[in-house]
mmCIF file of C-alpha atoms in Angstrom:
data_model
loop_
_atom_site.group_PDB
_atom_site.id
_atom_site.type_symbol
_atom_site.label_atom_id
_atom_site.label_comp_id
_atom_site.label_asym_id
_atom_site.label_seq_id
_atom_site.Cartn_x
_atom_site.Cartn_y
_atom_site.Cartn_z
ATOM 1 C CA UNK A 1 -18.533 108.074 124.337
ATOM 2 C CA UNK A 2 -16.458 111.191 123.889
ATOM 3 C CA UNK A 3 -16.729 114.205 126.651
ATOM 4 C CA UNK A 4 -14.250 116.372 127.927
ATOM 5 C CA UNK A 5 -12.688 115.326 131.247
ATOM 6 C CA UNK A 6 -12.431 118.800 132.567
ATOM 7 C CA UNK A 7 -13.747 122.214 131.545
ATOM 8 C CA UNK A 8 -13.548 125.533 133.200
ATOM 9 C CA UNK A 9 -16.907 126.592 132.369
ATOM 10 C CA UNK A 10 -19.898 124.396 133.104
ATOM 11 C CA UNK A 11 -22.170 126.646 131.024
ATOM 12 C CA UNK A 12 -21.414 128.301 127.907
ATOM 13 C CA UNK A 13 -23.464 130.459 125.358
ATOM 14 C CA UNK A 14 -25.193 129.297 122.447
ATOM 15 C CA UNK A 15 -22.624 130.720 120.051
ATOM 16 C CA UNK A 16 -23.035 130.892 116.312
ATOM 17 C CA UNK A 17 -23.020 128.432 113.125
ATOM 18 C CA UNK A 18 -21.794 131.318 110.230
ATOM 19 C CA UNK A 19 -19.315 130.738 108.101
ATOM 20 C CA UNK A 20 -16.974 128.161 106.579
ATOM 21 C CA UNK A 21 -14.649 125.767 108.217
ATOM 22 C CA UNK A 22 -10.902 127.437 108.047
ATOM 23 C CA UNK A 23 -8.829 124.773 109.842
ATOM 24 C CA UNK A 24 -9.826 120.755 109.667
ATOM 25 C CA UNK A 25 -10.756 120.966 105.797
ATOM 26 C CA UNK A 26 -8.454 118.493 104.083
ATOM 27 C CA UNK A 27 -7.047 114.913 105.200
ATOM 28 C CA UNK A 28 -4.646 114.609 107.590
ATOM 29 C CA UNK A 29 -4.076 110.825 108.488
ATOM 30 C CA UNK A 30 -6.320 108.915 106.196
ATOM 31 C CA UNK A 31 -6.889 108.511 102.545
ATOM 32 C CA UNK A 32 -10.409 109.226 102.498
ATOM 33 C CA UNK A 33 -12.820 111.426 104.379
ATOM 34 C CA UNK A 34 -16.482 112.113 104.925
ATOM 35 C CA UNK A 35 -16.713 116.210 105.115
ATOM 36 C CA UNK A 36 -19.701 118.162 105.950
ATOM 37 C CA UNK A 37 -21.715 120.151 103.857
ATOM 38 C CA UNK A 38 -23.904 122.218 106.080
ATOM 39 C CA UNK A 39 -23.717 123.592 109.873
ATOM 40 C CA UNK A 40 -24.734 121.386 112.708
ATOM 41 C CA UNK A 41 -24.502 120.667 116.353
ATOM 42 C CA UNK A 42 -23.226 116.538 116.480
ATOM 43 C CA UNK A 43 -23.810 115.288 119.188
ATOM 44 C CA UNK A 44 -21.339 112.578 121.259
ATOM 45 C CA UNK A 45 -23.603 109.830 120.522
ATOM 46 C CA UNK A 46 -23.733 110.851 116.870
ATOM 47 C CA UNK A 47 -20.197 110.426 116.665
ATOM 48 C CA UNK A 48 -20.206 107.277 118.491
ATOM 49 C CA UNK A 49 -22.904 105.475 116.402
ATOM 50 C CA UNK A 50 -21.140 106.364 113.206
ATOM 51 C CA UNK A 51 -17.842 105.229 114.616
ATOM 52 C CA UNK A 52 -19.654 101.981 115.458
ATOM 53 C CA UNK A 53 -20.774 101.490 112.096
ATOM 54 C CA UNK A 54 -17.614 102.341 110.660
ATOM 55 C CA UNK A 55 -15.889 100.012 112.325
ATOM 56 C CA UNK A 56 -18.871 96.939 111.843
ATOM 57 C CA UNK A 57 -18.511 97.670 108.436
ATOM 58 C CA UNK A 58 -15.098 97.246 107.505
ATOM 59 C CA UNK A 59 -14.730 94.096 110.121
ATOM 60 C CA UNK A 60 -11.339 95.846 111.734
ATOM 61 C CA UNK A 61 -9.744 95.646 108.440
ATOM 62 C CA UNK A 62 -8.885 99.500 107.914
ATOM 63 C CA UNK A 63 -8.447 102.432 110.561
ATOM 64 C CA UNK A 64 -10.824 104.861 111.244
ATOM 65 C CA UNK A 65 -9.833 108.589 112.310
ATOM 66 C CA UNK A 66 -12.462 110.908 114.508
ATOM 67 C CA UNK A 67 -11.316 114.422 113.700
ATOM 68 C CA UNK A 68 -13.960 116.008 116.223
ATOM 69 C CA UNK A 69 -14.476 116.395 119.665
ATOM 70 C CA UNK A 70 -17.770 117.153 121.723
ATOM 71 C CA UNK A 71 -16.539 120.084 124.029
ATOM 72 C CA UNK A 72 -19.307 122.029 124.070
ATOM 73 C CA UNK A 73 -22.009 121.944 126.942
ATOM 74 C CA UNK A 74 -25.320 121.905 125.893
ATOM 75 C CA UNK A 75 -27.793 122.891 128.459
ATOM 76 C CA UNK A 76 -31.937 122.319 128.630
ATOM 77 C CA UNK A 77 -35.160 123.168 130.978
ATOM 78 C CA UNK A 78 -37.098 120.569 132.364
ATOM 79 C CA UNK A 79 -40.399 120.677 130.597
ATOM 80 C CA UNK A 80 -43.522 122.718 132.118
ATOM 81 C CA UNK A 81 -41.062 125.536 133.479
ATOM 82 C CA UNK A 82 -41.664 128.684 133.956
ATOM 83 C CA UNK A 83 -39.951 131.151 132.138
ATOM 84 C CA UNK A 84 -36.836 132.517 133.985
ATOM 85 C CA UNK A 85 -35.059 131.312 136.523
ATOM 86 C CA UNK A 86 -31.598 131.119 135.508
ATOM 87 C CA UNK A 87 -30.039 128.964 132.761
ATOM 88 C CA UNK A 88 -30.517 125.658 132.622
ATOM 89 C CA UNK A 89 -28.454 122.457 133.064
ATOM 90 C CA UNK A 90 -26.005 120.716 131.318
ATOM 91 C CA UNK A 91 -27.362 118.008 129.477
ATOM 92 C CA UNK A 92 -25.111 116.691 127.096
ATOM 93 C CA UNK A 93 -21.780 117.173 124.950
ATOM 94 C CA UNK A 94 -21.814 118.697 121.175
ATOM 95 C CA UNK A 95 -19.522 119.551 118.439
ATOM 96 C CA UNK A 96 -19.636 122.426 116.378
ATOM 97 C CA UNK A 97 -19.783 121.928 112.676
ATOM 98 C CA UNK A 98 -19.165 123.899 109.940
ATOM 99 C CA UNK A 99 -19.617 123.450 106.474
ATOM 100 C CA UNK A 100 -15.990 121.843 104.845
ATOM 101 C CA UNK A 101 -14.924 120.401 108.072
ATOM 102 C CA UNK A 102 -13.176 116.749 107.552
ATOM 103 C CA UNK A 103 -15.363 114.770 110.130
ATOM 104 C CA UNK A 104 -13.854 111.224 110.258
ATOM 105 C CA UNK A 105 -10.968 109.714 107.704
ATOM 106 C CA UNK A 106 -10.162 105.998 106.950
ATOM 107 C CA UNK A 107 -7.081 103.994 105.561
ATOM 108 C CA UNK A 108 -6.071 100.970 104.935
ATOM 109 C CA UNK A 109 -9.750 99.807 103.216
ATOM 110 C CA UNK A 110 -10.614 100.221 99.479
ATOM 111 C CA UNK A 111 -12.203 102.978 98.228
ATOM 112 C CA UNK A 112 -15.198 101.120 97.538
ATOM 113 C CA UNK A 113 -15.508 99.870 101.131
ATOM 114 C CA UNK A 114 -14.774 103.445 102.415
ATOM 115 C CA UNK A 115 -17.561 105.111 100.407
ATOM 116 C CA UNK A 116 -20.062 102.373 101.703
ATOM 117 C CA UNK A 117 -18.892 102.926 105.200
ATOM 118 C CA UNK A 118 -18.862 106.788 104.829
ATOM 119 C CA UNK A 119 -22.501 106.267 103.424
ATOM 120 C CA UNK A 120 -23.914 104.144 106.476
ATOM 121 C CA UNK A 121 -22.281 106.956 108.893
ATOM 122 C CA UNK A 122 -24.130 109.532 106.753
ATOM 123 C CA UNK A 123 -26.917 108.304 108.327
ATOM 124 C CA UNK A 124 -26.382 108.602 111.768
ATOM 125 C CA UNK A 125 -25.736 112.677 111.114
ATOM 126 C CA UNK A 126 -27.461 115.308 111.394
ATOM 127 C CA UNK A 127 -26.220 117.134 109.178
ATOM 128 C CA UNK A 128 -25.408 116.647 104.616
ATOM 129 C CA UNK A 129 -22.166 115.051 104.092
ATOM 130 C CA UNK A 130 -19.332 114.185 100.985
ATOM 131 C CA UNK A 131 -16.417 112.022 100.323
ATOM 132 C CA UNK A 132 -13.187 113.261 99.807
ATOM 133 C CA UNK A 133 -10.685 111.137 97.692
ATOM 134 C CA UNK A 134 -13.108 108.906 96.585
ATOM 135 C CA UNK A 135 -13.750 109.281 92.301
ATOM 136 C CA UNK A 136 -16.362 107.795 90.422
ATOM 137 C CA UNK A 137 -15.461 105.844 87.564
ATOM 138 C CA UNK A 138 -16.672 108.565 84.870
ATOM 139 C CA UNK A 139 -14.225 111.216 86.789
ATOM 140 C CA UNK A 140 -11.487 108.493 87.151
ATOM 141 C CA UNK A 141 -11.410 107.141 83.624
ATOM 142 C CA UNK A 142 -11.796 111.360 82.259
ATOM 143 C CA UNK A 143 -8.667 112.175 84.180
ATOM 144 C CA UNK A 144 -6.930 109.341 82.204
ATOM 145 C CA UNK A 145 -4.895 110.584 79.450
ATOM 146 C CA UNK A 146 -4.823 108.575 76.628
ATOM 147 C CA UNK A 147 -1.704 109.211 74.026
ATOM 148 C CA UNK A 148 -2.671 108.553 70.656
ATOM 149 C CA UNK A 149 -0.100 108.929 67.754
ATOM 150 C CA UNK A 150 1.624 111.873 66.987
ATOM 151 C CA UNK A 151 -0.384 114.257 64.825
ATOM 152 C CA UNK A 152 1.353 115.516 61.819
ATOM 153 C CA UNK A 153 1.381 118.805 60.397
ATOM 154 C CA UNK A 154 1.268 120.511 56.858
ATOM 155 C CA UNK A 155 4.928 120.185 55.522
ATOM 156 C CA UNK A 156 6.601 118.100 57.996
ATOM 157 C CA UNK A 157 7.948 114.672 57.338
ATOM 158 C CA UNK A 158 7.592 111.649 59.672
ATOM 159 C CA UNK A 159 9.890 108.814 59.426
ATOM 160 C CA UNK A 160 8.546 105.257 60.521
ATOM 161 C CA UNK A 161 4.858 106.142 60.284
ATOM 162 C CA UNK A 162 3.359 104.639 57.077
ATOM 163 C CA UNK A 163 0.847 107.594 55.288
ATOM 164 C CA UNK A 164 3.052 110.264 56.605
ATOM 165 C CA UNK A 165 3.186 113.539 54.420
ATOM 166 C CA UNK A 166 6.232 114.277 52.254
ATOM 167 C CA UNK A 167 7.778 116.930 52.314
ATOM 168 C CA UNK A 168 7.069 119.166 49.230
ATOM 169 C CA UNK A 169 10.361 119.738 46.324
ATOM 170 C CA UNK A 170 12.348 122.550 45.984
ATOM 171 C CA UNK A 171 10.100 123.800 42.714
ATOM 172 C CA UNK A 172 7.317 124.188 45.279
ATOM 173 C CA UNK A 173 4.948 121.707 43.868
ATOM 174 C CA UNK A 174 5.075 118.095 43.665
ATOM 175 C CA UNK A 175 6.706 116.105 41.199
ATOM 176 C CA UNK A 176 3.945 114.087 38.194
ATOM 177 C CA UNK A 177 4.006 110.807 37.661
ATOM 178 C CA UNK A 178 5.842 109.664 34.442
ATOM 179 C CA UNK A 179 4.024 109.531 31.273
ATOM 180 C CA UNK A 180 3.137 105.948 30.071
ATOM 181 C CA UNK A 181 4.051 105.640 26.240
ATOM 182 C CA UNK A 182 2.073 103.350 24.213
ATOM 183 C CA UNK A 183 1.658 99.719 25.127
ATOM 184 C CA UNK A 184 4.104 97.388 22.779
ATOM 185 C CA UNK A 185 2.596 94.714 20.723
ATOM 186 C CA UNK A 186 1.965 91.187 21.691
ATOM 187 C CA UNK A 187 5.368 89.046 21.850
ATOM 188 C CA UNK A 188 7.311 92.145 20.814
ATOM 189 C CA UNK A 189 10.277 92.457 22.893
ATOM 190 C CA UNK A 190 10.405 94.958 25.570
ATOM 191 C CA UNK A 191 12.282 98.183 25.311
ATOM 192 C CA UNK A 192 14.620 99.824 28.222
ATOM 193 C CA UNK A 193 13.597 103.127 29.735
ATOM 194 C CA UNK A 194 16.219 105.378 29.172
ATOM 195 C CA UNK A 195 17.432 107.369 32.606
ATOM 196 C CA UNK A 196 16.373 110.877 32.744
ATOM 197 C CA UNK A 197 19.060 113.095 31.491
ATOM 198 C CA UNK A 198 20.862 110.890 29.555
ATOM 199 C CA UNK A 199 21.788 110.854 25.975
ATOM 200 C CA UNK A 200 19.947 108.369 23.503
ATOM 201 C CA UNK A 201 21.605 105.520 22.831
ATOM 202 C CA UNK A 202 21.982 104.498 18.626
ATOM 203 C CA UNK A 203 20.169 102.072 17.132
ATOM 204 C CA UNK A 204 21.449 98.730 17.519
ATOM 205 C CA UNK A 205 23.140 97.031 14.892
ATOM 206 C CA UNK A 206 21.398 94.133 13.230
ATOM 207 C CA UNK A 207 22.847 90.969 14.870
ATOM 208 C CA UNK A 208 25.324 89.471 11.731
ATOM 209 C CA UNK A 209 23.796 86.863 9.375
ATOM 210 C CA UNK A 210 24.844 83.215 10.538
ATOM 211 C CA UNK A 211 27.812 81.273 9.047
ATOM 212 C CA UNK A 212 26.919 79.632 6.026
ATOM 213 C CA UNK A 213 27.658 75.738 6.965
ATOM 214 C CA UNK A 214 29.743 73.756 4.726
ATOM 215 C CA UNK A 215 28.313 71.967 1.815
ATOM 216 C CA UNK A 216 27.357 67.780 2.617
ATOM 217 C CA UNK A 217 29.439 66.651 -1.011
ATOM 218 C CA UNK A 218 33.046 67.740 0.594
ATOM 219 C CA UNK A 219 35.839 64.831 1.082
ATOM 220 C CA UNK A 220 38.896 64.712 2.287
ATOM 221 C CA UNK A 221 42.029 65.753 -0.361
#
């Protein structure tokens, strides 16, 4: 278990829990990270059975990171003392938590086997705990972009995209369709459309009456 090795002071006040972890917020060495939510004392053997776990869990296939350390004294009365008498004596080793502060890290492991292993640590705490760099698959898939074709606008042409808008004519407003004439008889034959702007073409000639053939009676002179 983790305790310091030497300290000057072999009994130290009580201290406070206020505020917000300033330094030790973020990951340092690992890809994910189990952060606290509330203040608590965590005790050396807290840290150790969650490192245990950890490390049970993932079957040495990742790396875990501690970012705490139990260098604070904790000191206690025997029971059915008087009151006074001094302090009391060191019993064991804590670390002060506040809320935000990173508390272990892993890497190397999948972030589905990190957020189980974060979540059997959990347990061993005393204290409410959250993942860092972890995302659930609603987050994951809203962060997603996904790029759907271009939209087009009022008045602007798009080449290569079939439906596109056209751009309107110089007159302002867009050109009618042509107006059908009446439909020609049956077996009539079928007249050429003239090109707008040109002139009309005349009438065509009746085609020339065929050769008369020469009569059967005719001999040689």
């Amino acid at each position: 278990m983790l305790l310091p090795a030497r300290v000057k002071y072999r009994k130290v006040h009580r201290g406070r829990r206020t505020g917000v972890a300033t330094q030790g917020n973020d990951l340092a060495f690992g890809e994910f990270g189990l952060q606290a939510s509330e203040a608590a004392w965590m005790s050396n053997r807290q840290i150790e059975a969650a490192r245990r776990v950890m490390t049970r869990f993932v079957r040495r296939g990742g790396q875990v990171f501690i970012r705490v350390f139990p260098d604070k004294s904790v000191t206690k009365k025997p029971a059915e003392t008087r009151m006074g008498s001094g302090k009391g004596a060191p019993e064991g080793w804590v670390a002060v938590i506040k809320p935000g502060r990173v508390l272990f890290e892993m890497g190397g492991v999948t972030p589905e086997m990190a957020k189980r292993a974060f979540q059997l640590a959990a347990y061993k705490l005393p204290m409410k705990t959250r993942t860092l760099g972890i995302k659930s698959g609603v987050k994951a898939a809203v962060d997603v972009k996904i790029k759907g074709p271009a939209e087009v606008k009022p008045g602007e042409g798009v080449e290569g995209i079939a439906g596109a808008i056209a751009a309107p004519t110089a007159g302002g407003a867009a050109a009618a369709p042509a107006a059908r004439g009446p439909k020609a008889a049956p077996g009539a034959a079928p007249t050429m459309k003239a090109a707008p702007g040109a002139a009309p073409k005349a009438a065509a000639a009746p085609k020339a009456a065929a050769a008369a053939k020469p009569a059967k009676g005719g001999g040689k002179k």
